[in-house]
C-alpha positions in Angstrom: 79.2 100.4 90.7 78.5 103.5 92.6 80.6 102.1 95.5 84.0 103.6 93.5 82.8 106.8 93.5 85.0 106.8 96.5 87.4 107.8 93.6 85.9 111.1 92.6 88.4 113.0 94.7 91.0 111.0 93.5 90.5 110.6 89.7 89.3 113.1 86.6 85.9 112.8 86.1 86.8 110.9 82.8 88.8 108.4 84.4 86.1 107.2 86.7 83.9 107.1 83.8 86.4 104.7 82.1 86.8 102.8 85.7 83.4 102.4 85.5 83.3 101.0 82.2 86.2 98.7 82.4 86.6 97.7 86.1 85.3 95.1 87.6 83.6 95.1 90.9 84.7 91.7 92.7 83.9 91.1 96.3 85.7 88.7 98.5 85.3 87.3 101.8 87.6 87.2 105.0 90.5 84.6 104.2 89.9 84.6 100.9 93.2 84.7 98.4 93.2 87.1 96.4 96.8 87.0 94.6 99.2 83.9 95.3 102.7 82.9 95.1 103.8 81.7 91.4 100.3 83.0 89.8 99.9 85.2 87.5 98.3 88.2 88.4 95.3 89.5 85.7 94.3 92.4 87.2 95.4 95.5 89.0 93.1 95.3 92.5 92.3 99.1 94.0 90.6 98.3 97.6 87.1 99.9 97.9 85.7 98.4 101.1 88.0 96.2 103.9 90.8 95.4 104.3 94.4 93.7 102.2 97.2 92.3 103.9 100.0 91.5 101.3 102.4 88.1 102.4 105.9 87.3 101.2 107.5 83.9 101.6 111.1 82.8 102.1 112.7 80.3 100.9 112.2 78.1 104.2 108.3 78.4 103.2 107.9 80.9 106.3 105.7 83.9 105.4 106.2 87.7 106.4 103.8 90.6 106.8 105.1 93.4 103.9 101.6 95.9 104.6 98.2 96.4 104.2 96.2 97.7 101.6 92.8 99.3 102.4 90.1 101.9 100.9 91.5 103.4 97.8 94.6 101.4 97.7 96.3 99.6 95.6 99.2 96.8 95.3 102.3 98.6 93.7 103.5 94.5 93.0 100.2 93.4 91.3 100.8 96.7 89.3 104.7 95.9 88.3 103.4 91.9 88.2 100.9 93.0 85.7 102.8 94.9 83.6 105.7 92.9 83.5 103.8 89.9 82.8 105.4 88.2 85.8 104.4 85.4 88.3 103.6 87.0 91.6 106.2 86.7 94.6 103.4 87.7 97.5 100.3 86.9 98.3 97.1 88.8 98.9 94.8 88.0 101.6 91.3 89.2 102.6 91.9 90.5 106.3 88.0 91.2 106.4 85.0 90.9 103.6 86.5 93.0 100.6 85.3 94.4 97.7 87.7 95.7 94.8 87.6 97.1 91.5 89.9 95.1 89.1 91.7 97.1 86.5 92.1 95.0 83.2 96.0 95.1 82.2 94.9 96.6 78.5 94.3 99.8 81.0 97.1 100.0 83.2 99.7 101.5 80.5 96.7 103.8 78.4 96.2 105.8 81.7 99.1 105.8 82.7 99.8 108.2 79.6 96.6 109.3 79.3 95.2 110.6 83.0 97.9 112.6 85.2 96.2 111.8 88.4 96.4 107.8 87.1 100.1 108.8 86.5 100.0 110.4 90.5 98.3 107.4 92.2 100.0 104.6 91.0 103.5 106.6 91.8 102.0 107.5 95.2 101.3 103.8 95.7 104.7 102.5 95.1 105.9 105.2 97.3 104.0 104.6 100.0 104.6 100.8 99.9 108.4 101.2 99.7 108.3 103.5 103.1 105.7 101.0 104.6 108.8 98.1 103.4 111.1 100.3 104.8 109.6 100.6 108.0 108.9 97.1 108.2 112.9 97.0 107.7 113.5 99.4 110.7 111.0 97.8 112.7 112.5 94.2 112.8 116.4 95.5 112.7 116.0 98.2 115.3 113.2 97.6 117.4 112.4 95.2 120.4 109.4 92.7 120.3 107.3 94.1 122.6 107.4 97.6 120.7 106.7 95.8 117.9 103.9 94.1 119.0 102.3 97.2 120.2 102.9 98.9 116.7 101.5 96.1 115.1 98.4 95.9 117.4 97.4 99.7 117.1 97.7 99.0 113.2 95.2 96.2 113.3 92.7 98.5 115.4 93.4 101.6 113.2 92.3 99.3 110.3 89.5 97.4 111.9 88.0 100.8 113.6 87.5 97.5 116.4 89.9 97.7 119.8 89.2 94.0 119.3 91.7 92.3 117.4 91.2 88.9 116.2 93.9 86.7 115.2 95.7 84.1 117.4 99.2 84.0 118.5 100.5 81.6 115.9 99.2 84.8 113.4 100.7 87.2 115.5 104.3 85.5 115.5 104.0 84.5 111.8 102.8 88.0 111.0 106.1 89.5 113.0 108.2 87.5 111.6 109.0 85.8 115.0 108.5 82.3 116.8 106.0 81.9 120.0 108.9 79.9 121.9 
C-alpha cells in the first residue's frame, strides 16, 4: 500500500500506520459505481489516484453534478452516511480508473478523537464540499449557460491534466443541470 503515502503530509505518522493496517486499497475503473442511491455506504472512500464525481437525483429521476473528489479527497456524505448509519442520497462515479483507500466505519469515530489532523481533514472536507455546493448554487442561480459551460469545461481539464475532454453533450447538459433543446 505504498500508494497512500500520499498522506504523509497530511496525517501523523501513526495514523498512516493505522491507515495502513486498516484500509483497504480498492481500485475501480472508469464508469464504475462506487456509492449508489438507497445503499448503504460501508466505508469511508479517500481518493488516491483519479478522479470522483459525486451525483444527486431529484425526485423526477434527473441527476445533478454536486463536485468532484480527487487525490487525497474524500466524500463529506459517505462520511455523515457512514456514521449515521444512513442509506446514501448520491451517487459516486469513477470519472477515470480510481484507486481508493476504504476506511472501515469501526475507524471513523476512534480517530476522529484520537488523531487531530483526522479531526482537521474530515472538517476541511465538509468545508470544502459545502463551498463547492455553494458555488454550484451561485453558478446555476446567477450565472448564464455559456459561463457555465466554460467553468465546467476548465474543471474537467484541470482534473484530467488533458485539454481533451470526453463526455458527450447529453453528459454535459445532464451534468449542468440543463436540457440540449
Amino acid at each position: 500500500m505504498e500508494n497512500i503515502d500520499i498522506f504523509g503530509s497530511v496525517f501523523e505518522p501513526a495514523l498512516v500506520k493505522e491507515i495502513h493496517q486498516f484500509g483497504e486499497l480498492l481500485s475501480f475503473k472508469e464508469g464504475d459505481v462506487i456509492m449508489d442511491y438507497g445503499k448503504y455506504i460501508r466505508m469511508m472512500p479517500m481518493v488516491i489516484k483519479g478522479t470522483l464525481k459525486v451525483l444527486r437525483k431529484e425526485e423526477t429521476g434527473k441527476e445533478i453534478l454536486l463536485y468532484y473528489l480527487s487525490s487525497n479527497e474524500s466524500c463529506s456524505m459517505a462520511y455523515s452516511c457512514r456514521l449515521e448509519a444512513k442509506k446514501s442520497e448520491v451517487k459516486a462515479i469513477a470519472e477515470e480508473d480510481v484507486e481508493l483507500i476504504a476506511i472501515p466505519h469501526a475507524k471513523l469515530d476512534e480517530w476522529l478523537c484520537k488523531y487531530p489532523s483526522w479531526k482537521n481533514y474530515i472538517m476541511r472536507s465538509f468545508n470544502l464540499r459545502f463551498l463547492e455546493l455553494l458555488k454550484s448554487i451561485e453558478s446555476i442561480a446567477f450565472h448564464k449557460l455559456d459561463s457555465r459551460l466554460i467553468a465546467y469545461l476548465k474543471e474537467k481539464q484541470r482534473l484530467s491534466g488533458s485539454s481533451v475532454i470526453r463526455a458527450s453533450h447529453y453528459l454535459i447538459a445532464d451534468e449542468l443541470a440543463t436540457s440540449r433543446a
